[in-house]
Amino acid sequence: MSTFRIPLPRVPLPRIRRSGRALKRAVVLTVAAGALTTGLSAGPAFAAMGDNLVDGPAACAFYEGRQTTSFGDQGDRVSQIQCLLANRKYLGWNHLSGTFDAPTLVAIVNFQRNYGLVPDGAVTPETWNALYHAGTVGA
């Protein structure tokens, strides 16, 4: 018994090329989006641009380290500090600028006083620890 074969036309498949950098970027963005979504679902947040309207804590995902940060510094470390301070109601959400300015300094000093830390305005590893483990004011 012989098998009858019908020849199928060859359909060219599209070649998909992704550089290592593009693939890595896609993976990082996907993971970051998942982490932010997880953080937001644990504590939903609504922040109006320029307003101080927030319904619950926001996910602070700017920086993970504990490097000493002080007045005049700028960048993700400061954004993380400001977000943590805003979650704990020491700083208004409209003050998240990424710049360690006067309102941030006042908020840090007040936070340090309330948590038994040296109120010097420098965010040391001890202050970082307290920021991550503190509750909101009055909670």
Tab-separated table of C-alpha atoms in Angstrom:
chain	number	residue	atom	x	y	z
A	1	MET	CA	0.000	0.000	0.000
A	2	SER	CA	1.468	3.335	-0.969
A	3	THR	CA	0.903	6.683	0.717
A	4	PHE	CA	-0.396	9.488	-1.351
A	5	ARG	CA	1.145	12.890	-0.501
A	6	ILE	CA	-0.205	16.221	-1.528
A	7	PRO	CA	2.572	18.756	-1.917
A	8	LEU	CA	1.929	21.849	0.198
A	9	PRO	CA	3.167	25.207	-0.931
A	10	ARG	CA	5.982	26.665	1.140
A	11	VAL	CA	4.948	29.710	3.060
A	12	PRO	CA	7.832	31.907	4.102
A	13	LEU	CA	7.824	32.620	7.826
A	14	PRO	CA	8.669	36.113	8.970
A	15	ARG	CA	12.033	36.440	10.619
A	16	ILE	CA	11.839	38.060	13.980
A	17	ARG	CA	15.047	39.565	15.173
A	18	ARG	CA	15.433	41.248	18.483
A	19	SER	CA	18.648	42.618	19.660
A	20	GLY	CA	19.756	41.641	23.130
A	21	ARG	CA	19.174	45.181	24.342
A	22	ALA	CA	15.587	45.344	23.039
A	23	LEU	CA	14.726	41.978	24.574
A	24	LYS	CA	16.268	42.962	27.896
A	25	ARG	CA	14.357	46.267	27.853
A	26	ALA	CA	11.092	44.435	27.148
A	27	VAL	CA	11.695	42.025	30.025
A	28	VAL	CA	12.622	44.817	32.453
A	29	LEU	CA	9.546	46.849	31.519
A	30	THR	CA	7.297	43.810	31.898
A	31	VAL	CA	8.725	42.962	35.316
A	32	ALA	CA	8.536	46.593	36.452
A	33	ALA	CA	4.924	46.872	35.326
A	34	GLY	CA	4.099	43.685	37.222
A	35	ALA	CA	5.835	44.932	40.370
A	36	LEU	CA	4.044	48.268	40.234
A	37	THR	CA	0.703	46.592	39.578
A	38	THR	CA	1.273	44.273	42.526
A	39	GLY	CA	2.220	47.190	44.769
A	40	LEU	CA	-0.762	49.224	43.681
A	41	SER	CA	-3.201	46.368	44.151
A	42	ALA	CA	-1.923	45.917	47.701
A	43	GLY	CA	-2.613	49.595	48.391
A	44	PRO	CA	-4.452	51.412	45.590
A	45	ALA	CA	-3.420	54.961	44.952
A	46	PHE	CA	-4.886	57.887	43.130
A	47	ALA	CA	-2.762	60.975	42.807
A	48	ALA	CA	-3.904	63.954	40.782
A	49	MET	CA	-1.049	65.810	39.118
A	50	GLY	CA	-0.071	68.774	41.236
A	51	ASP	CA	-2.692	67.992	43.880
A	52	ASN	CA	-2.352	66.376	47.248
A	53	LEU	CA	-5.218	63.946	46.608
A	54	VAL	CA	-4.276	60.364	47.389
A	55	ASP	CA	-6.555	57.521	48.375
A	56	GLY	CA	-4.238	55.158	50.209
A	57	PRO	CA	-0.520	54.484	49.966
A	58	ALA	CA	1.289	54.425	46.633
A	59	ALA	CA	3.937	51.936	45.539
A	60	CYS	CA	7.370	53.533	45.906
A	61	ALA	CA	9.629	51.843	43.366
A	62	PHE	CA	12.327	54.396	42.591
A	63	TYR	CA	15.268	53.026	44.605
A	64	GLU	CA	16.036	50.003	46.792
A	65	GLY	CA	19.340	50.877	48.468
A	66	ARG	CA	20.265	52.536	51.719
A	67	GLN	CA	22.888	55.047	50.565
A	68	THR	CA	23.133	58.190	52.703
A	69	THR	CA	21.208	61.015	51.066
A	70	SER	CA	21.122	64.651	52.163
A	71	PHE	CA	19.999	68.170	51.318
A	72	GLY	CA	20.746	69.156	47.716
A	73	ASP	CA	20.879	65.592	46.336
A	74	GLN	CA	18.751	64.724	43.319
A	75	GLY	CA	17.508	61.601	41.592
A	76	ASP	CA	15.794	58.301	42.284
A	77	ARG	CA	17.020	58.049	45.897
A	78	VAL	CA	15.356	61.364	46.706
A	79	SER	CA	12.176	60.375	44.838
A	80	GLN	CA	12.036	57.208	46.936
A	81	ILE	CA	12.457	59.212	50.164
A	82	GLN	CA	9.772	61.678	49.112
A	83	CYS	CA	7.364	58.894	48.179
A	84	LEU	CA	7.906	57.122	51.510
A	85	LEU	CA	7.438	60.411	53.380
A	86	ALA	CA	4.247	61.132	51.434
A	87	ASN	CA	2.921	57.640	52.230
A	88	ARG	CA	3.565	58.378	55.907
A	89	LYS	CA	1.935	61.830	55.592
A	90	TYR	CA	5.063	63.832	56.385
A	91	LEU	CA	5.167	65.360	52.898
A	92	GLY	CA	2.456	66.276	50.406
A	93	TRP	CA	2.242	64.314	47.175
A	94	ASN	CA	2.706	67.552	45.263
A	95	HIS	CA	6.266	67.792	46.666
A	96	LEU	CA	7.612	64.715	44.830
A	97	SER	CA	10.262	66.421	42.734
A	98	GLY	CA	13.334	64.209	42.983
A	99	THR	CA	15.231	67.096	44.581
A	100	PHE	CA	16.116	67.082	48.274
A	101	ASP	CA	14.755	70.566	48.947
A	102	ALA	CA	13.636	72.498	52.053
A	103	PRO	CA	10.191	70.794	52.399
A	104	THR	CA	11.881	67.379	52.172
A	105	LEU	CA	14.453	68.407	54.791
A	106	VAL	CA	11.720	69.571	57.187
A	107	ALA	CA	9.774	66.347	56.635
A	108	ILE	CA	12.860	64.185	57.282
A	109	VAL	CA	13.765	66.067	60.467
A	110	ASN	CA	10.180	65.694	61.766
A	111	PHE	CA	10.181	62.002	60.839
A	112	GLN	CA	13.527	61.457	62.577
A	113	ARG	CA	12.280	63.201	65.755
A	114	ASN	CA	9.122	61.081	65.843
A	115	TYR	CA	11.058	57.835	65.444
A	116	GLY	CA	13.823	58.505	67.977
A	117	LEU	CA	16.546	59.101	65.389
A	118	VAL	CA	19.117	61.900	65.372
A	119	PRO	CA	17.175	64.769	63.707
A	120	ASP	CA	20.034	65.898	61.464
A	121	GLY	CA	18.166	65.754	58.127
A	122	ALA	CA	20.550	63.178	56.620
A	123	VAL	CA	18.890	59.997	55.412
A	124	THR	CA	21.318	57.405	56.743
A	125	PRO	CA	20.824	53.615	56.610
A	126	GLU	CA	19.076	53.855	60.012
A	127	THR	CA	16.646	56.463	58.666
A	128	TRP	CA	16.062	54.372	55.520
A	129	ASN	CA	15.191	51.396	57.753
A	130	ALA	CA	12.733	53.491	59.754
A	131	LEU	CA	11.157	54.897	56.568
A	132	TYR	CA	10.566	51.409	55.191
A	133	HIS	CA	9.148	50.020	58.417
A	134	ALA	CA	7.184	52.995	59.776
A	135	GLY	CA	3.449	53.364	59.632
A	136	THR	CA	1.534	56.491	58.776
A	137	VAL	CA	1.292	59.341	61.260
A	138	GLY	CA	-1.441	58.618	63.741
A	139	ALA	CA	-1.783	55.008	62.564
